[in-house]
Amino acid sequence: MSSSREQFGSRLGFILAAAGSAVGIGNMVGFPVAATKNGGGAFLLIYAIFVAFICLPVMLAEMSVGRHSRKDPLGAYSTMSNNHGPWKLAGWLSIITPFMIAVFYLVITVWIFGYLFQTVTGNLTMLANPATFGSFINNYNLFYYMLAVLAIVYLILQGGVKQGIEKAAKVMMPALFIMLLGLVVFVLTLDNAFAGVKYYIIPDFSKITASVVSAALSQAFFSLSLGMGIMITYGSYLDKKSDVPGSAKMVALLDTAVAFIAGLVILPAVFSFNPNIDTSTLSDSSVGMIFTFLPKIFLALQADIGYIGASIVASLFFILVFFAAITSMVSIFEVPVSALMEEKKYSRRKALSLLGVLLVLMSMMAATSFGITDLLTNFVSYAEQQKSFFDVIIDVFYDTILPLNGFLICVFVIYRWKKAEFNKELDNGSPSYENSWFERYVNFSVGTFIPVILLLVFINTVALKYFGAALIG
Ligand code: PHE
């Protein structure tokens, strides 16, 4: 155990940093769209149940392993299993996964930055043209945007845990909350806004199918930044006196609240634009929603508040999503950086530079796989579908490996590290957790049905994605 390990400076700092990781592009658009299409309130209910009863226990498992070992995920799995080969492999997975997710997340963050830049410089009309997105992502200007985004991430991470990650979260997260609330208040004053709210909230249980349930779980799992080694790494920067269960509950609550409130911005805006909208025509992907649909809606606001007004609202929205994306990007990139610092005893600057170069190279490959380079655009094909390099990263790391990593941490905590140790770690700093019903529930669920469910999700995804054979959905 190294006594010089960096630490968060305060409980609030930790909660905001972890919530900053959890609140991301998934919350701002992915969640509202998924809820709207899949039964409104019925989806919200299922999602909330998954957050509380499945994701929160997994988050506790991750944070406790981090705080106990005070190491990066690879170091944690290695030391806590006495260098047992298969568990080391699980450690490797939890640093490779975030690196690869960072590759595709960076690409989307760069697009958002580009849209923000264009909106602020008065080009909302251009963005609202449906043809823009296709040419935008295949334009070499993207590399300038990428350099700008990387510089921001680099500067934050170079500051370290307290002066970098925590400070950025303490500025960006409150700003994000305020902008979000400002937008909600504005959007709710638009005509037909409440038709959108009604559509978003009134439950339609007939839409709930097995595949909707499984999509809700994946969305919740990703949204809380689980399976990526992030909560292990952030947990490792906590001191022994901090209340881990209490903080984890706050993070889950904040993340869910932001996702819910984002829906109160998007849906009223959509319905005000077109009160008779057939919601099945809304794009399935967050990407389609952010980059083609929403700019059109923002531009339509010019009838009420003029072009400048519409541009201001659109800029606020893109800054919001950009802040959400940056704090997530920072958290995910910190995982491999902290692993390299710990395992190879590199300085922060050296680890950051080395991995930064690798990240740029890989992200450039991903960014050019939408048409610029043919080899990467038509990268491979499986289950009778042609996949780009970008698609493959999403399929393999986001869809497939995340639930596997969740399964592994649960089994590790209960069966390798052992329940008593797990409880002891969480009781430390949280006397109210000790012997509580919640503790009993966490013990039982992490040792039984949660890993079973995550394993089933993993197997189902493998069957579906790579063999075209669905077990569910
Ligand atoms: N929780 C993030 C989101 O909802 C997901 C994420 C976190 C992605 C960290 C990358 C890095 O968008």
mmCIF file of C-alpha atoms in Angstrom, residues 31-176:
data_model
loop_
_atom_site.group_PDB
_atom_site.id
_atom_site.type_symbol
_atom_site.label_atom_id
_atom_site.label_comp_id
_atom_site.label_asym_id
_atom_site.label_seq_id
_atom_site.Cartn_x
_atom_site.Cartn_y
_atom_site.Cartn_z
ATOM 1 C CA PHE A 31 -32.190 7.966 -21.599
ATOM 2 C CA PRO A 32 -34.981 10.366 -22.625
ATOM 3 C CA VAL A 33 -35.263 8.783 -26.050
ATOM 4 C CA ALA A 34 -35.272 5.231 -24.667
ATOM 5 C CA ALA A 35 -37.933 6.174 -22.113
ATOM 6 C CA THR A 36 -40.147 7.850 -24.681
ATOM 7 C CA LYS A 37 -40.080 4.971 -27.080
ATOM 8 C CA ASN A 38 -40.449 2.258 -24.507
ATOM 9 C CA GLY A 39 -43.486 3.008 -22.426
ATOM 10 C CA GLY A 40 -42.714 6.355 -20.707
ATOM 11 C CA GLY A 41 -43.350 6.037 -16.978
ATOM 12 C CA ALA A 42 -43.272 2.252 -17.245
ATOM 13 C CA PHE A 43 -39.683 2.449 -18.515
ATOM 14 C CA LEU A 44 -38.783 5.010 -15.854
ATOM 15 C CA LEU A 45 -40.043 2.671 -13.180
ATOM 16 C CA ILE A 46 -38.109 -0.335 -14.439
ATOM 17 C CA TYR A 47 -35.006 1.787 -14.884
ATOM 18 C CA ALA A 48 -35.246 3.121 -11.312
ATOM 19 C CA ILE A 49 -35.646 -0.420 -9.969
ATOM 20 C CA PHE A 50 -32.540 -1.539 -11.857
ATOM 21 C CA VAL A 51 -30.527 1.408 -10.583
ATOM 22 C CA ALA A 52 -31.468 0.761 -6.967
ATOM 23 C CA PHE A 53 -31.467 -3.016 -6.872
ATOM 24 C CA ILE A 54 -28.819 -4.067 -9.379
ATOM 25 C CA CYS A 55 -26.519 -1.188 -10.236
ATOM 26 C CA LEU A 56 -26.073 0.301 -6.781
ATOM 27 C CA PRO A 57 -24.809 -2.993 -5.280
ATOM 28 C CA VAL A 58 -22.367 -3.371 -8.202
ATOM 29 C CA MET A 59 -21.171 0.176 -7.618
ATOM 30 C CA LEU A 60 -20.512 -0.676 -3.981
ATOM 31 C CA ALA A 61 -18.564 -3.748 -5.037
ATOM 32 C CA GLU A 62 -16.369 -1.642 -7.338
ATOM 33 C CA MET A 63 -15.783 1.212 -4.910
ATOM 34 C CA SER A 64 -14.976 -1.090 -2.018
ATOM 35 C CA VAL A 65 -12.379 -2.999 -4.031
ATOM 36 C CA GLY A 66 -10.766 0.292 -4.977
ATOM 37 C CA ARG A 67 -10.709 1.724 -1.499
ATOM 38 C CA HIS A 68 -9.483 -1.508 0.050
ATOM 39 C CA SER A 69 -6.598 -2.046 -2.366
ATOM 40 C CA ARG A 70 -5.890 1.645 -2.995
ATOM 41 C CA LYS A 71 -4.800 0.611 -6.451
ATOM 42 C CA ASP A 72 -5.873 0.812 -10.068
ATOM 43 C CA PRO A 73 -8.129 -2.080 -11.234
ATOM 44 C CA LEU A 74 -5.260 -4.248 -12.499
ATOM 45 C CA GLY A 75 -3.327 -3.712 -9.274
ATOM 46 C CA ALA A 76 -6.470 -4.330 -7.229
ATOM 47 C CA TYR A 77 -7.354 -7.639 -8.878
ATOM 48 C CA SER A 78 -3.707 -8.754 -8.729
ATOM 49 C CA THR A 79 -2.938 -7.962 -5.108
ATOM 50 C CA MET A 80 -6.314 -9.008 -3.754
ATOM 51 C CA SER A 81 -6.074 -12.402 -5.495
ATOM 52 C CA ASN A 82 -2.367 -12.928 -4.750
ATOM 53 C CA ASN A 83 -1.519 -12.670 -8.421
ATOM 54 C CA HIS A 84 -3.895 -15.399 -9.461
ATOM 55 C CA GLY A 85 -3.711 -15.658 -13.289
ATOM 56 C CA PRO A 86 -7.417 -15.623 -14.209
ATOM 57 C CA TRP A 87 -8.169 -12.720 -11.859
ATOM 58 C CA LYS A 88 -5.254 -10.784 -13.316
ATOM 59 C CA LEU A 89 -6.973 -11.243 -16.623
ATOM 60 C CA ALA A 90 -10.096 -9.659 -15.155
ATOM 61 C CA GLY A 91 -7.826 -6.786 -14.041
ATOM 62 C CA TRP A 92 -6.494 -6.382 -17.560
ATOM 63 C CA LEU A 93 -10.024 -6.343 -18.921
ATOM 64 C CA SER A 94 -10.912 -3.533 -16.571
ATOM 65 C CA ILE A 95 -8.194 -1.298 -17.924
ATOM 66 C CA ILE A 96 -8.458 -2.223 -21.594
ATOM 67 C CA THR A 97 -12.235 -1.740 -21.599
ATOM 68 C CA PRO A 98 -12.160 1.901 -20.443
ATOM 69 C CA PHE A 99 -9.357 2.691 -22.860
ATOM 70 C CA MET A 100 -11.365 1.362 -25.784
ATOM 71 C CA ILE A 101 -14.566 3.024 -24.635
ATOM 72 C CA ALA A 102 -12.570 6.251 -24.351
ATOM 73 C CA VAL A 103 -11.681 5.822 -28.037
ATOM 74 C CA PHE A 104 -15.290 5.930 -29.220
ATOM 75 C CA TYR A 105 -16.471 8.348 -26.540
ATOM 76 C CA LEU A 106 -13.787 10.801 -27.584
ATOM 77 C CA VAL A 107 -15.073 10.728 -31.144
ATOM 78 C CA ILE A 108 -18.608 11.626 -30.032
ATOM 79 C CA THR A 109 -17.313 14.269 -27.612
ATOM 80 C CA VAL A 110 -15.370 15.815 -30.493
ATOM 81 C CA TRP A 111 -18.531 15.991 -32.610
ATOM 82 C CA ILE A 112 -20.330 17.682 -29.741
ATOM 83 C CA PHE A 113 -17.521 20.179 -29.366
ATOM 84 C CA GLY A 114 -17.708 20.859 -33.110
ATOM 85 C CA TYR A 115 -21.466 21.437 -32.938
ATOM 86 C CA LEU A 116 -21.007 23.699 -29.943
ATOM 87 C CA PHE A 117 -18.370 25.680 -31.801
ATOM 88 C CA GLN A 118 -20.573 26.019 -34.874
ATOM 89 C CA THR A 119 -23.613 27.050 -32.845
ATOM 90 C CA VAL A 120 -21.708 29.675 -30.907
ATOM 91 C CA THR A 121 -20.257 31.092 -34.112
ATOM 92 C CA GLY A 122 -23.710 31.559 -35.595
ATOM 93 C CA ASN A 123 -24.104 28.507 -37.792
ATOM 94 C CA LEU A 124 -27.197 26.903 -36.327
ATOM 95 C CA THR A 125 -29.016 27.045 -39.674
ATOM 96 C CA MET A 126 -26.311 24.944 -41.243
ATOM 97 C CA LEU A 127 -26.440 22.397 -38.411
ATOM 98 C CA ALA A 128 -30.205 22.090 -38.770
ATOM 99 C CA ASN A 129 -29.790 20.890 -42.341
ATOM 100 C CA PRO A 130 -30.087 17.081 -42.197
ATOM 101 C CA ALA A 131 -27.259 16.671 -44.707
ATOM 102 C CA THR A 132 -24.772 18.485 -42.469
ATOM 103 C CA PHE A 133 -23.980 15.689 -40.043
ATOM 104 C CA GLY A 134 -22.801 13.271 -42.752
ATOM 105 C CA SER A 135 -20.347 15.778 -44.178
ATOM 106 C CA PHE A 136 -19.364 17.140 -40.770
ATOM 107 C CA ILE A 137 -18.074 13.787 -39.511
ATOM 108 C CA ASN A 138 -16.110 13.222 -42.690
ATOM 109 C CA ASN A 139 -14.368 16.550 -42.668
ATOM 110 C CA TYR A 140 -10.734 16.949 -41.692
ATOM 111 C CA ASN A 141 -11.605 19.932 -39.465
ATOM 112 C CA LEU A 142 -12.545 17.290 -36.970
ATOM 113 C CA PHE A 143 -8.897 16.862 -36.082
ATOM 114 C CA TYR A 144 -8.653 20.436 -34.846
ATOM 115 C CA TYR A 145 -11.656 19.846 -32.649
ATOM 116 C CA MET A 146 -10.067 16.632 -31.434
ATOM 117 C CA LEU A 147 -6.899 18.466 -30.449
ATOM 118 C CA ALA A 148 -8.934 21.036 -28.523
ATOM 119 C CA VAL A 149 -10.895 18.380 -26.626
ATOM 120 C CA LEU A 150 -7.749 16.412 -25.856
ATOM 121 C CA ALA A 151 -6.018 19.508 -24.588
ATOM 122 C CA ILE A 152 -8.871 20.080 -22.136
ATOM 123 C CA VAL A 153 -8.835 16.459 -20.925
ATOM 124 C CA TYR A 154 -5.047 16.549 -20.678
ATOM 125 C CA LEU A 155 -5.027 19.751 -18.649
ATOM 126 C CA ILE A 156 -7.577 18.420 -16.195
ATOM 127 C CA LEU A 157 -5.868 15.060 -15.730
ATOM 128 C CA GLN A 158 -2.436 16.633 -15.485
ATOM 129 C CA GLY A 159 -3.688 18.448 -12.381
ATOM 130 C CA GLY A 160 -4.113 15.099 -10.646
ATOM 131 C CA VAL A 161 -6.972 13.895 -8.483
ATOM 132 C CA LYS A 162 -7.573 16.851 -6.228
ATOM 133 C CA GLN A 163 -6.410 19.804 -8.312
ATOM 134 C CA GLY A 164 -7.569 18.338 -11.620
ATOM 135 C CA ILE A 165 -10.431 15.858 -11.526
ATOM 136 C CA GLU A 166 -12.078 17.142 -8.366
ATOM 137 C CA LYS A 167 -11.715 20.812 -9.220
ATOM 138 C CA ALA A 168 -13.133 20.343 -12.715
ATOM 139 C CA ALA A 169 -16.096 18.411 -11.326
ATOM 140 C CA LYS A 170 -16.737 21.079 -8.718
ATOM 141 C CA VAL A 171 -17.008 23.715 -11.430
ATOM 142 C CA MET A 172 -18.642 21.781 -14.240
ATOM 143 C CA MET A 173 -21.246 19.784 -12.323
ATOM 144 C CA PRO A 174 -22.952 22.672 -10.538
ATOM 145 C CA ALA A 175 -22.836 24.626 -13.808
ATOM 146 C CA LEU A 176 -24.445 21.664 -15.524
#
